[in-house]
Coordinates of C-alpha atoms in Angstrom, one line a residue:
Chain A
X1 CA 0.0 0.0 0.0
X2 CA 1.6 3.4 -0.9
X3 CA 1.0 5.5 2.2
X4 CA 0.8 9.3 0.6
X5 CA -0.6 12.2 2.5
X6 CA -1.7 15.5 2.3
X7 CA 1.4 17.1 2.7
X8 CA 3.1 14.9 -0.1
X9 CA 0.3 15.5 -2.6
X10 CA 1.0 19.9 -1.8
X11 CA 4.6 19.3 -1.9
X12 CA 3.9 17.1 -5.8
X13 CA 1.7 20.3 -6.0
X14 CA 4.3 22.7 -5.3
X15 CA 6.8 21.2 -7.5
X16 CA 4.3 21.2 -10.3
X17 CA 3.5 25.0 -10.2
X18 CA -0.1 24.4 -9.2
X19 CA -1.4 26.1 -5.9
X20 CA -4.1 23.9 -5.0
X21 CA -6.6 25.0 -2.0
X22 CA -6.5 23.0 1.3
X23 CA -9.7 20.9 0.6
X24 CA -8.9 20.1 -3.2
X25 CA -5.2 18.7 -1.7
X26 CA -7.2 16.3 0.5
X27 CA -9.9 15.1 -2.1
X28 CA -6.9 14.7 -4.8
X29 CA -4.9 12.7 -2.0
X30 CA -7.9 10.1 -1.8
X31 CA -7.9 9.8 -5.6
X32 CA -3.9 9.8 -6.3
X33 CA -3.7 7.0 -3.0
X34 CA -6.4 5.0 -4.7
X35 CA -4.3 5.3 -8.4
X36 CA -1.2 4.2 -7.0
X37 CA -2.2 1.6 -5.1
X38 CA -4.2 0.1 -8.2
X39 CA -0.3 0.6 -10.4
X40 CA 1.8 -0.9 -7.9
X41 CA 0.6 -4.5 -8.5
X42 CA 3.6 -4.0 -11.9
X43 CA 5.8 -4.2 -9.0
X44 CA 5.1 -8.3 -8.8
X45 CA 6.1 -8.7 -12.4
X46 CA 9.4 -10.0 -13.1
X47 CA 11.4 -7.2 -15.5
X48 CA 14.8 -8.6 -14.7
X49 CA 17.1 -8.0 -17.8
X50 CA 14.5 -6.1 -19.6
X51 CA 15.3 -3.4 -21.4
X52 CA 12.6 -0.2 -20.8
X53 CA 10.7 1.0 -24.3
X54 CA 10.9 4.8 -24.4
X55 CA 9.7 5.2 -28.1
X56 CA 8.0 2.7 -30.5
X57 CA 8.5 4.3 -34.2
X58 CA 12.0 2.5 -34.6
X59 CA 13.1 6.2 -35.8
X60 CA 16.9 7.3 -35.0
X61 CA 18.8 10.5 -35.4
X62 CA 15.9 12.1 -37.6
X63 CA 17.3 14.8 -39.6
X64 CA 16.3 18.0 -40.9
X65 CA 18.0 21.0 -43.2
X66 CA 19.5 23.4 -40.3
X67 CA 16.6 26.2 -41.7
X68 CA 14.9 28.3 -39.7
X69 CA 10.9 27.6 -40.1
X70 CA 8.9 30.0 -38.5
X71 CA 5.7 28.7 -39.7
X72 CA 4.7 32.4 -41.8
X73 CA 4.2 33.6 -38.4
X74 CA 4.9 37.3 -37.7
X75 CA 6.3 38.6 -34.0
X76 CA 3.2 40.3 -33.4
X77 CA 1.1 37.3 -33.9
X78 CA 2.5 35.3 -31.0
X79 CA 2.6 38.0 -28.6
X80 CA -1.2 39.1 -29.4
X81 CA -1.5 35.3 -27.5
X82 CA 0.0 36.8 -24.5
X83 CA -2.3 38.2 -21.8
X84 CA 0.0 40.5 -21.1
X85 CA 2.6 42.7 -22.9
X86 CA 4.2 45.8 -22.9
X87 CA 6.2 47.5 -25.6
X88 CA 6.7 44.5 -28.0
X89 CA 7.6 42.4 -24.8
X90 CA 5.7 39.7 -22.4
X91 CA 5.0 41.1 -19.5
X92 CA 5.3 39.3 -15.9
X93 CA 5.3 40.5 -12.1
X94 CA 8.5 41.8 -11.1
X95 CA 10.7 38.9 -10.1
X96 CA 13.8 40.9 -8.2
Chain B
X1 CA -25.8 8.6 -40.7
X2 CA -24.1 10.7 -43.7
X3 CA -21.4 9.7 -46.2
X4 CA -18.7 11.4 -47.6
X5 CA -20.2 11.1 -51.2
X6 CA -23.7 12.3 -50.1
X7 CA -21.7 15.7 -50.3
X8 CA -19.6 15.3 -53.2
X9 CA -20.8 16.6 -56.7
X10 CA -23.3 19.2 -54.9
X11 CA -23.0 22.8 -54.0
X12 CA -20.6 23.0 -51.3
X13 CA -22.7 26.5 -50.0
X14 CA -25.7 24.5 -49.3
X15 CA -23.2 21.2 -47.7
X16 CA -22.3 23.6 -44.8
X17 CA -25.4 25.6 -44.6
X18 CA -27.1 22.0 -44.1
X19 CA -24.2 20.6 -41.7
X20 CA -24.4 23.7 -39.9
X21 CA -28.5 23.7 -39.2
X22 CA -27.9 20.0 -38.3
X23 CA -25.6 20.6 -35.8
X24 CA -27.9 23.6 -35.0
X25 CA -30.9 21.1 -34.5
X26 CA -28.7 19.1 -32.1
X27 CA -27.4 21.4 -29.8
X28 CA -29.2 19.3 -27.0
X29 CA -26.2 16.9 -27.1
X30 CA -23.6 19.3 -26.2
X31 CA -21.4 17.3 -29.0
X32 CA -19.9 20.8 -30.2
X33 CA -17.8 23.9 -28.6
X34 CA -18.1 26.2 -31.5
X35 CA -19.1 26.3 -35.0
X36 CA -16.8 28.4 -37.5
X37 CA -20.0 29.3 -39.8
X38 CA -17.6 32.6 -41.8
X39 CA -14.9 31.0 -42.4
X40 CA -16.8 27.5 -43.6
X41 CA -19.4 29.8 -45.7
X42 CA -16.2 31.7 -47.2
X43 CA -14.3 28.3 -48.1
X44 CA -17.6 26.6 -49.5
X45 CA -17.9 29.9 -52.2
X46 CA -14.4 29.2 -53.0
X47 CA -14.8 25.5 -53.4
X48 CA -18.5 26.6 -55.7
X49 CA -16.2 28.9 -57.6
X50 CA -13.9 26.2 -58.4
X51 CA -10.9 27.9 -56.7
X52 CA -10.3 25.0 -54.7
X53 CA -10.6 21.6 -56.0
X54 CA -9.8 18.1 -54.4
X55 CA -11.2 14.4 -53.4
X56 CA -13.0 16.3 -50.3
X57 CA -14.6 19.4 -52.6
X58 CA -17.1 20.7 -50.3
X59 CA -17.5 18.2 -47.9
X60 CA -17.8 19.8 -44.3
X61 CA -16.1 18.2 -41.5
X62 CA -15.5 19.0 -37.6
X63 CA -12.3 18.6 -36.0
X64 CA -11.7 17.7 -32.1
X65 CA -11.1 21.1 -30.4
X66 CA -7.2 20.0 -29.5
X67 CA -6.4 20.4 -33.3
X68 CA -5.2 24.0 -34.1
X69 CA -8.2 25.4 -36.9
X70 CA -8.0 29.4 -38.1
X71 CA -11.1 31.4 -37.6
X72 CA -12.5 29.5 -34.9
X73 CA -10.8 28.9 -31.2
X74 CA -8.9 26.1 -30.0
X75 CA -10.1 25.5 -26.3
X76 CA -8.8 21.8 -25.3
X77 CA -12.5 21.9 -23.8
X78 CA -10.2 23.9 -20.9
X79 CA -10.8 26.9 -18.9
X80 CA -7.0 27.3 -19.7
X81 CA -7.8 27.9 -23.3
X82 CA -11.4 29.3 -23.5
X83 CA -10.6 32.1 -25.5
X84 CA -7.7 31.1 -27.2
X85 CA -7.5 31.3 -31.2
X86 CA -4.8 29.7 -32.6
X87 CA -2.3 31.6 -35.4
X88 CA -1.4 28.3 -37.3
X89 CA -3.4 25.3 -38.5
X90 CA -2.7 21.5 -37.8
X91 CA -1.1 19.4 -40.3
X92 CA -3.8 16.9 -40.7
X93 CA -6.8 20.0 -40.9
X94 CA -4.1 21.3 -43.7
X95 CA -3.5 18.5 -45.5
X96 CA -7.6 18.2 -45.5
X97 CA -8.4 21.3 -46.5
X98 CA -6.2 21.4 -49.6
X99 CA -8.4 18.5 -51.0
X100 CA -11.4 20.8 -50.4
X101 CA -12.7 19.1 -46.9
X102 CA -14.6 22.6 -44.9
X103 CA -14.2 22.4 -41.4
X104 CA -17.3 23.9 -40.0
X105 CA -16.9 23.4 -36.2
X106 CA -15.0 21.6 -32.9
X107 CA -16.2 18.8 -30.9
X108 CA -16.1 18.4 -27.2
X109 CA -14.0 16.6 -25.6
X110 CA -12.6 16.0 -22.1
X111 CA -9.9 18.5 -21.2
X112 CA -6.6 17.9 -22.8
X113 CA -8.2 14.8 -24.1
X114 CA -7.5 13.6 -19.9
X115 CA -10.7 11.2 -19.9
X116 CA -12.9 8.4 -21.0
X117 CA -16.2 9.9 -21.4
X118 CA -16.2 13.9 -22.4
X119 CA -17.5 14.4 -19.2
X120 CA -14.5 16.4 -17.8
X121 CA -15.2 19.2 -20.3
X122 CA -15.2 22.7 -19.3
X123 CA -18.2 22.9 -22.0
X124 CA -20.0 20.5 -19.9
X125 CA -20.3 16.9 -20.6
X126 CA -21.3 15.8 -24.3
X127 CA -24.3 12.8 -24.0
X128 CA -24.7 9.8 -26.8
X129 CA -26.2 10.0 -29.4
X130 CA -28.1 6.5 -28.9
X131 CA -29.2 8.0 -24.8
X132 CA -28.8 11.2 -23.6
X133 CA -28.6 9.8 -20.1
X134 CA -25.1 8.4 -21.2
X135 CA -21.7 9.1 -21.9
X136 CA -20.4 9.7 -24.9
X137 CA -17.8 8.2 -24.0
X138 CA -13.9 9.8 -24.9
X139 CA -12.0 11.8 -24.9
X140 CA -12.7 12.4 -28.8
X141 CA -17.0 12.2 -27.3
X142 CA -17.9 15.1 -29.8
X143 CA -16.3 13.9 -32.6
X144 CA -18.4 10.6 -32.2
X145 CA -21.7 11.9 -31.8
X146 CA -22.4 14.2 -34.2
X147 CA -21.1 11.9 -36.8
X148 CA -23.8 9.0 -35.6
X149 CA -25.8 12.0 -35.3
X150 CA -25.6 12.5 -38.9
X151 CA -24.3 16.2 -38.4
X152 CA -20.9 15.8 -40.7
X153 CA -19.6 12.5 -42.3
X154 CA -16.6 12.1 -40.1
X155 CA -14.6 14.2 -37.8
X156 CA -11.8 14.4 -36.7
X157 CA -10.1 12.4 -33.3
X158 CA -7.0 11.7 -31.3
X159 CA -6.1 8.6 -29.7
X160 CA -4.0 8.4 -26.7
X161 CA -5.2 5.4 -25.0
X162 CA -8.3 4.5 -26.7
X163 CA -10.0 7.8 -27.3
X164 CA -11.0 7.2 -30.9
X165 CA -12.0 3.8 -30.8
X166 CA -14.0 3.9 -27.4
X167 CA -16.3 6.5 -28.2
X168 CA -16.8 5.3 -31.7
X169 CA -17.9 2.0 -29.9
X170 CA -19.8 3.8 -27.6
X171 CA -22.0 5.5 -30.6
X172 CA -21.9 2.9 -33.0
X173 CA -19.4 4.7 -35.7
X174 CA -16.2 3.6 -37.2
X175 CA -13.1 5.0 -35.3
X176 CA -9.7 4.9 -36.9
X177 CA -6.6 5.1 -34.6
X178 CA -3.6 4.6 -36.8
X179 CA 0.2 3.1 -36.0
X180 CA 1.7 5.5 -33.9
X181 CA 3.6 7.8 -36.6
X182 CA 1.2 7.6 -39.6
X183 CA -0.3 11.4 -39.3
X184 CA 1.7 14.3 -38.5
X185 CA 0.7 15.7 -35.1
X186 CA 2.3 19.3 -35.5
X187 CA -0.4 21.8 -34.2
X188 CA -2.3 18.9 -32.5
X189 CA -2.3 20.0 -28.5
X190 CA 0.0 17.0 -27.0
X191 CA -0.8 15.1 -24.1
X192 CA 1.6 11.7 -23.7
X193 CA 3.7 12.1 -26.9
X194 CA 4.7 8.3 -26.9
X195 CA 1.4 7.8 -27.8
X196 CA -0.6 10.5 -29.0
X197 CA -1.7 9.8 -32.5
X198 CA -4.1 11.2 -34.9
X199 CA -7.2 9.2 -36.2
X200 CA -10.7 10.0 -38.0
X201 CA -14.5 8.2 -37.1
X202 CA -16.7 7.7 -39.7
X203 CA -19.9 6.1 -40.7
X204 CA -18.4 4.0 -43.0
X205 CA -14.6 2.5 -43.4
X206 CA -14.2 3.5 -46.7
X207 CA -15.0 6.8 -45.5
X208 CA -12.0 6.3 -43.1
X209 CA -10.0 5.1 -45.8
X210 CA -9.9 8.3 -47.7
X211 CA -9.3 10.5 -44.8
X212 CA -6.0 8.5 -43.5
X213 CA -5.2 8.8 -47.0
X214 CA -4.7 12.0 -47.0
X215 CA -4.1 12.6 -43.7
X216 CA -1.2 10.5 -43.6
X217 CA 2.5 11.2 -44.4
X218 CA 5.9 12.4 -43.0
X219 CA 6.0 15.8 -41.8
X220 CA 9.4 18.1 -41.3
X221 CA 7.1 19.7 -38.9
X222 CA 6.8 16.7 -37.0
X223 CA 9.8 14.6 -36.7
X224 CA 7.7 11.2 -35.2
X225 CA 6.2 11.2 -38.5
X226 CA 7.4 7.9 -40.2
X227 CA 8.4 7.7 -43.8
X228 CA 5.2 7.3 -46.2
X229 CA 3.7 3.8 -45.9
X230 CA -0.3 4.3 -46.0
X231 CA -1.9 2.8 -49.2
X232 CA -5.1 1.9 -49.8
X233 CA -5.8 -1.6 -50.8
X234 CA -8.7 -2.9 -52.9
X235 CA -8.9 -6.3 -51.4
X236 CA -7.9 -7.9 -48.0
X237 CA -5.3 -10.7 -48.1
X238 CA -6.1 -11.6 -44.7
X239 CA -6.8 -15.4 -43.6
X240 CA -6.1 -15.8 -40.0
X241 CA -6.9 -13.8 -37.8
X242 CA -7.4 -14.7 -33.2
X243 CA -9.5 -13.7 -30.4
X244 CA -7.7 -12.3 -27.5
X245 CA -8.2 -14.6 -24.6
X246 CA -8.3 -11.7 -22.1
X247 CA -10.5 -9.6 -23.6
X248 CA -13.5 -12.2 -23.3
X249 CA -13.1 -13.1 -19.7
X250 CA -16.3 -13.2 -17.2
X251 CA -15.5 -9.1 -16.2
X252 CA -16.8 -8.2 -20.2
X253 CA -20.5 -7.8 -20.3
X254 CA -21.9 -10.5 -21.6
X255 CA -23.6 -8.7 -24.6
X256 CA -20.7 -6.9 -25.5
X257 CA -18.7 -10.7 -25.9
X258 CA -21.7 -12.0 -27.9
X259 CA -21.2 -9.2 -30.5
X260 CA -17.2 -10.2 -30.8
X261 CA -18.4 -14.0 -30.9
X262 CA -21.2 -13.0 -33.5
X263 CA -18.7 -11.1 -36.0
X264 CA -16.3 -14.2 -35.3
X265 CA -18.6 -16.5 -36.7
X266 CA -19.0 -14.2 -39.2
X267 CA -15.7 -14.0 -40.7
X268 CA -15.3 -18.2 -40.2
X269 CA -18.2 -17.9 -43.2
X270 CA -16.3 -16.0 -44.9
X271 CA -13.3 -18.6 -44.6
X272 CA -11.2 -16.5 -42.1
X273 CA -9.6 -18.9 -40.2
X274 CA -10.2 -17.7 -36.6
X275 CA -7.8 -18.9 -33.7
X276 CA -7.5 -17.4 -30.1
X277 CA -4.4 -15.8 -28.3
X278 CA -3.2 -15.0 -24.6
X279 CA -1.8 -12.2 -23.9
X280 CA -1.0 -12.5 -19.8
X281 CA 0.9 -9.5 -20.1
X282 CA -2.4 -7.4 -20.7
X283 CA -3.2 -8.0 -17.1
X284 CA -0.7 -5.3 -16.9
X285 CA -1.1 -2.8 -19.3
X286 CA -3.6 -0.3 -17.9
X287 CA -1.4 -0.3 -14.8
X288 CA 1.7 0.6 -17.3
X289 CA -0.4 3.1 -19.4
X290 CA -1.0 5.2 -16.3
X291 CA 2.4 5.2 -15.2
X292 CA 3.8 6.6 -18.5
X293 CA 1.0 8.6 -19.4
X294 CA 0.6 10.7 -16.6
X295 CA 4.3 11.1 -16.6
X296 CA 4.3 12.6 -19.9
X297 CA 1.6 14.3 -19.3
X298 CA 3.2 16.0 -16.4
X299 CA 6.0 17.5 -18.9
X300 CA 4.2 18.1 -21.7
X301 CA 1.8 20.5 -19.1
X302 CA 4.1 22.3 -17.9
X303 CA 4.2 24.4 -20.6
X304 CA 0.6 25.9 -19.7
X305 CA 2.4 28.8 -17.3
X306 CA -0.2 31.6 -18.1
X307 CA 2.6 33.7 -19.5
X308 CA 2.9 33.1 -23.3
X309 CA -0.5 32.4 -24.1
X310 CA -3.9 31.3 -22.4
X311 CA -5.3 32.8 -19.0
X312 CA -3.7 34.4 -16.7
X313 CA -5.5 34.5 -13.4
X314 CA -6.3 38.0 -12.4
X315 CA -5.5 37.1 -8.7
X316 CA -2.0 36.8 -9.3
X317 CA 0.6 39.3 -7.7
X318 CA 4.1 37.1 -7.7
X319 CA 5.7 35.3 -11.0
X320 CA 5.0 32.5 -8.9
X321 CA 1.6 32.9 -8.8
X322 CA 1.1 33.5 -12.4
X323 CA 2.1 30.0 -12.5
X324 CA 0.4 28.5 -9.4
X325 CA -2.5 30.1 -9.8
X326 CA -3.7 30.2 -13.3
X327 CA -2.7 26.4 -13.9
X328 CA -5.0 25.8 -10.6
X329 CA -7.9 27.8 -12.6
X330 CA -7.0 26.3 -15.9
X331 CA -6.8 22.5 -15.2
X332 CA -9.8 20.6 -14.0
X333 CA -9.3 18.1 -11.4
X334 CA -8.4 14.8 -14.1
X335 CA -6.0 17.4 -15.3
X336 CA -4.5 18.2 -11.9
X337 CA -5.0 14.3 -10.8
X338 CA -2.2 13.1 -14.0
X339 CA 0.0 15.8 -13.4
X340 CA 0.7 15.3 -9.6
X341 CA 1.1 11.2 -10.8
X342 CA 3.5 12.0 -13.2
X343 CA 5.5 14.3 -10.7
X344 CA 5.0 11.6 -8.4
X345 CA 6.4 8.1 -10.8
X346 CA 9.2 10.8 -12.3
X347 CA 10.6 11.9 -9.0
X348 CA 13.7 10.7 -7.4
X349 CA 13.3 7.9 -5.5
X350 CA 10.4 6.2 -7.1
X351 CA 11.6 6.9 -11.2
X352 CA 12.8 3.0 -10.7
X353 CA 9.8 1.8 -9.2
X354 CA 7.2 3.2 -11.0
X355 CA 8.3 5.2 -14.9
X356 CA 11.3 2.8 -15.3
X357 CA 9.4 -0.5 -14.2
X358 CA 6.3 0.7 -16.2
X359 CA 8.7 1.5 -19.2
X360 CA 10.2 -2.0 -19.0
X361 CA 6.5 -3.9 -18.4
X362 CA 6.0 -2.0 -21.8
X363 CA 8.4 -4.1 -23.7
X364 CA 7.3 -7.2 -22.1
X365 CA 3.6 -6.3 -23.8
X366 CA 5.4 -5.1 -27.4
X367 CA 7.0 -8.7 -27.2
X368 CA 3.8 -10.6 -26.9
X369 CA 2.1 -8.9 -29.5
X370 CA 5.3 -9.5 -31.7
X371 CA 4.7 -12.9 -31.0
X372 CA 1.7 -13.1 -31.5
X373 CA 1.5 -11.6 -35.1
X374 CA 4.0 -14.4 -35.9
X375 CA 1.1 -16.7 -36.0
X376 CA -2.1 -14.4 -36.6
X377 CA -2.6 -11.1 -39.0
X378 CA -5.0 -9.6 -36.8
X379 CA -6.0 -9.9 -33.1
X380 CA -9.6 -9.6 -32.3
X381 CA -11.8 -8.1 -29.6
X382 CA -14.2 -5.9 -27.6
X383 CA -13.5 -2.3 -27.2
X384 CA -14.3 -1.7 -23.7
X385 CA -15.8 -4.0 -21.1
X386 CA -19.4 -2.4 -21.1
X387 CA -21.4 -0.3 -23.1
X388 CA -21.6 4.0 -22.3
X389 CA -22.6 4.3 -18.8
X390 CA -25.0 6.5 -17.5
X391 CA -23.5 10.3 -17.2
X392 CA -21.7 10.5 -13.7
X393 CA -21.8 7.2 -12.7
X394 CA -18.1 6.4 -12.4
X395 CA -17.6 10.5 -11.9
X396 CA -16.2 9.8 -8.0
X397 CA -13.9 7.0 -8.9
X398 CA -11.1 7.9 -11.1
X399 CA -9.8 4.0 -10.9
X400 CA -13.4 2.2 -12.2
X401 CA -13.1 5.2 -14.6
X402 CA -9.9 4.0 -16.0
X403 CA -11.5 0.8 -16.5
X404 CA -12.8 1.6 -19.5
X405 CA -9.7 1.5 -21.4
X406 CA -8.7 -1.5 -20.6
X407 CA -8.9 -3.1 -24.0
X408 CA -7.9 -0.1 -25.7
X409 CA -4.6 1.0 -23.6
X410 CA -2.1 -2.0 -24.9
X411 CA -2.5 -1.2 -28.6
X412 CA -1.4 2.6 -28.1
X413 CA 1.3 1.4 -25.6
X414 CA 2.9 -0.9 -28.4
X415 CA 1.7 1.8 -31.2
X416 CA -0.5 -0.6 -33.0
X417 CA -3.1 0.7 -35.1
X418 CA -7.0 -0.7 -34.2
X419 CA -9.8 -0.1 -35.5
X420 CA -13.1 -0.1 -33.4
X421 CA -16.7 -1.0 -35.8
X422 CA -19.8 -1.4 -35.2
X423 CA -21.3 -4.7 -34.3
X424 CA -24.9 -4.3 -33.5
X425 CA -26.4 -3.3 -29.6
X426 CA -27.3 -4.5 -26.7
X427 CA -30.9 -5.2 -26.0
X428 CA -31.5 -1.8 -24.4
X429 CA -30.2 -0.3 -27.7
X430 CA -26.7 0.7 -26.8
X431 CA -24.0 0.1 -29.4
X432 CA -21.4 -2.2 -29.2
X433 CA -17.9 -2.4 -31.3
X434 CA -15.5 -4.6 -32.4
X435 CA -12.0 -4.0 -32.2
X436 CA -9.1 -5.0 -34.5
X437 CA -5.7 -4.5 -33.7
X438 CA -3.1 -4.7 -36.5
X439 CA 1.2 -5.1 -36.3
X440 CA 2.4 -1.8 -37.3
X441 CA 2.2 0.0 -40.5
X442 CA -0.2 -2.9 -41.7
X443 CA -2.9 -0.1 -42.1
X444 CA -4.1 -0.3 -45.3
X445 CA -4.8 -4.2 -45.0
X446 CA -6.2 -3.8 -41.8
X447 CA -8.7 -1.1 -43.2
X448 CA -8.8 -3.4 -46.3
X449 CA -10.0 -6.6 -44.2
X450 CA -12.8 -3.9 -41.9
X451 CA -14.6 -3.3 -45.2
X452 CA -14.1 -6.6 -46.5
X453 CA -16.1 -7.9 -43.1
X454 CA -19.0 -5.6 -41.9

């Protein structure tokens, strides 16, 4: 049984940039003990000498011409996306 | 249901005008986000005037609202992305509309696909199109109903884990998820890239046929894409084919077994010699697939930060809470469920036990279906254990919602293509699929030997 609390699922939280509220972290930490617990039984299958499958299109070192494609997309375009900007820039709260 | 050639030959003004009122009609499903009525109406005058010419000339189409479209938005069914219109078209919605497809509208889906049923949409869950009271199953829901609601002749899907094919059993449409590689997936929102592909559900498999046909092909844009292999075939060359052991155990409901065991007999008419396979390793592949998906998942999120594009929540003062914040607005709780798993099965200390061990379980699976194609051309099954459930029945239990993918999650995991077809209902009406897994890049002859057998 994996034994995962509160505090574990906020810290998991934390280290995924999302600030949950105190009463979601407790409903997600019944949900997230039940997942694992139904994963773990692949820790009774024997994967001695196995090698791990990352990738399954048999594809190595794909090449491509060293262009630049930037898709006929202009500057302005992508930063109309932004919710916030300020003289051709993103803008953010002040981090220093 | 409607066919691609009930809209070829005919003005392509009046195919939208009459795709659009249909979906109009049926808004009571909640099978669509948005409808992209100027743009369509502009392309269809183009496609009247002749300027645009092609094997889909006129014929209106709706794409699943994670593929990029112009003139419409692209909201992953997400709070995240609600307002959101995207600057660049998918490949796939590209590569369609240069044969003259329209796309007239997006489908509903569960957000960022996360889901079995489209009932974790922002837009509200979408209900099937056999009984409103149930699911339309997912995540590609939408994209299911309103082609067996007769709306468009096929739409367009992505298949993670099942996503096409479920739902297309669910409504009683065809539901095409390719071998992993087959369709470009540039401008296609990504949720577990070693598995995401790009599939179409129809009302017919010819239908399907056309659209992979297009669809297909290697993409600079997308370096996954594998080199050109899709070709349609005129006749199957199939003769033995198995039943998966597994899939017809005492946990499948009884009705949804009979209509594998009535299509089996079927084919044996036919001369198809029909053996049966185990697979023991798919005891473990649902437990795999949510290992690695939710791990991918958890990268491929990250890049949802509220800075670059999407909402930003107004109640943020700190960098840190542009972040924290507007990904805690923007993701709905399946969203926030995967991504803590995946921080989880990726962190130090448990990467071995849980990604690495999942990653290795994986190979085990690839191995047994290797073996088994050795022997057979095509595997044979249900889709999912039971037919759509009734809307927020397994809502509180994330685990019995899993469930449903259970016969869906080891194809994508070994990125086989399947196909999922109709094979009749259950005696309260609800349709049940077949599903046909192939060994990759055998496509064409598995979409050969669908038509050749319904």
């Amino acid at each position: 049984m994996t034994d995962i609390t509160t505090a574990d699922v906020q810290r998991l939280a934390q280290l995924s940039s999302l600030q949950l509220s105190d009463d979601e972290a407790t409903s997600l930490t019944e949900d997230i003990k039940n997942i694992l617990n139904y994963v773990e039984q692949l820790s009774e299958l024997n994967t001695d000498g196995v090698a791990p499958t990352y990738q399954v299109t048999d594809l190595e070192n794909v090449w491509r011409s060293d262009d630049v494609d930037t898709y006929g997309l202009e500057r302005e375009a992508l930063l109309e996306l932004a919710p916030d900007t300020l003289a051709h820039q993103i803008k953010v709260p002040k981090v220093l | 249901m409607v066919m691609i050639s009930d809209f070829l030959g005919t003005s392509a003004v009046e195919n939208v005008k009459k795709a659009l009122s249909a979906a109009r009609e049926n808004e009571s499903f909640n099978a669509l986000i948005s409808l992209s009525e100027t743009r369509a109406l502009e392309r269809a005058q183009k496609v009247d005037a002749g300027e645009i010419t092609g094997r889909l000339a006129g014929v209106p189409f709706i794409a699943k609202d994670n593929f990029l479209t112009l003139g419409d938005t692209t909201t992953v069914a997400s709070d995240f992305l609600k307002n959101f219109e995207a600057p660049i078209q998918a490949t796939a919605i590209e590569k369609l509309e240069t044969e003259g497809a329209i796309c007239i509208g997006k489908a509903n889906l569960d957000a960022f696909a996360h889901g079995g049923s489209t009932e974790n949409s922002a837009f509200g869950p979408t209900k099937n199109a056999h009984d409103e009271t149930r699911v339309a199953g997912g995540s590609s829901g939408g994209s299911a109903v309103v082609v067996a609601l007769g709306i468009v002749p096929f739409a367009l899907g992505t298949d993670t884990g099942g996503s096409i094919r479920q739902p297309a059993s669910f409504n009683g449409v065809v539901g095409v998820k390719p071998t992993y590689g087959t369709v470009s997936r540039f401008g296609v929102v990504a949720m577990a890239s070693s598995t995401d592909t790009i599939g179409v559900l129809s009302s017919t498999v010819d239908d399907a046929e056309l659209v992979m046909d297009i669809m297909s092909g290697r993409d600079s844009r997308d370096m996954t894409t594998l080199p050109d292999f899709f070709a349609p075939k005129q006749e199957s060359q199939t003769k033995r084919v198995a039943v998966i052991k597994e899939f017809m155990s005492d946990a499948v409901n009884p009705e949804v077994r009979k209509a594998t065991e009535v299509y089996v007999e079927a084919l044996k008419a036919q001369g198809v010699e029909v053996g049966e396979v185990s697979l023991p390793m798919l005891a473990y592949a649902l437990p795999t697939y949510y290992i690695v998906v939710p791990a991918e998942i958890s990268s491929n999120l990250a890049r949802y930060d509220g800075v670059r594009y999407g909402a930003r929540s107004p109640e943020a003062s700190s960098l840190d809470e542009v972040y924290g914040l507007s990904r805690e607005a923007g993701f709905m709780a399946e969203n926030k469920r995967r991504i803590i798993i995946g921080s989880y099965v990726l962190s130090s200390g448990y990467f071995d036990a849980y990604y690495l061990k999942a990653q290795k379980a994986r190979t085990l699976l690839i191995n047994e279906f290797n073996k088994a194609f050795e022997s057979y051309d095509f595997l044979i099954g249900p889709v999912a254990p039971d037919p759509a459930f009734k809307i927020g029945e397994n809502s509180d239990d994330p685990v019995k919602m899993y469930m449903a993918d259970i016969m869906t999650v080891p194809a994508s995991l070994a990125g086989l293509p399947a196909v999922s077809i109709p094979a009749g209902a259950t005696s309260e009406g609800l349709p049940v699929g077949v599903q046909i897994i192939g060994q990759r890049q055998s496509d064409a002859e598995l979409l050969a030997f669908a038509k050749r057998s319904v």
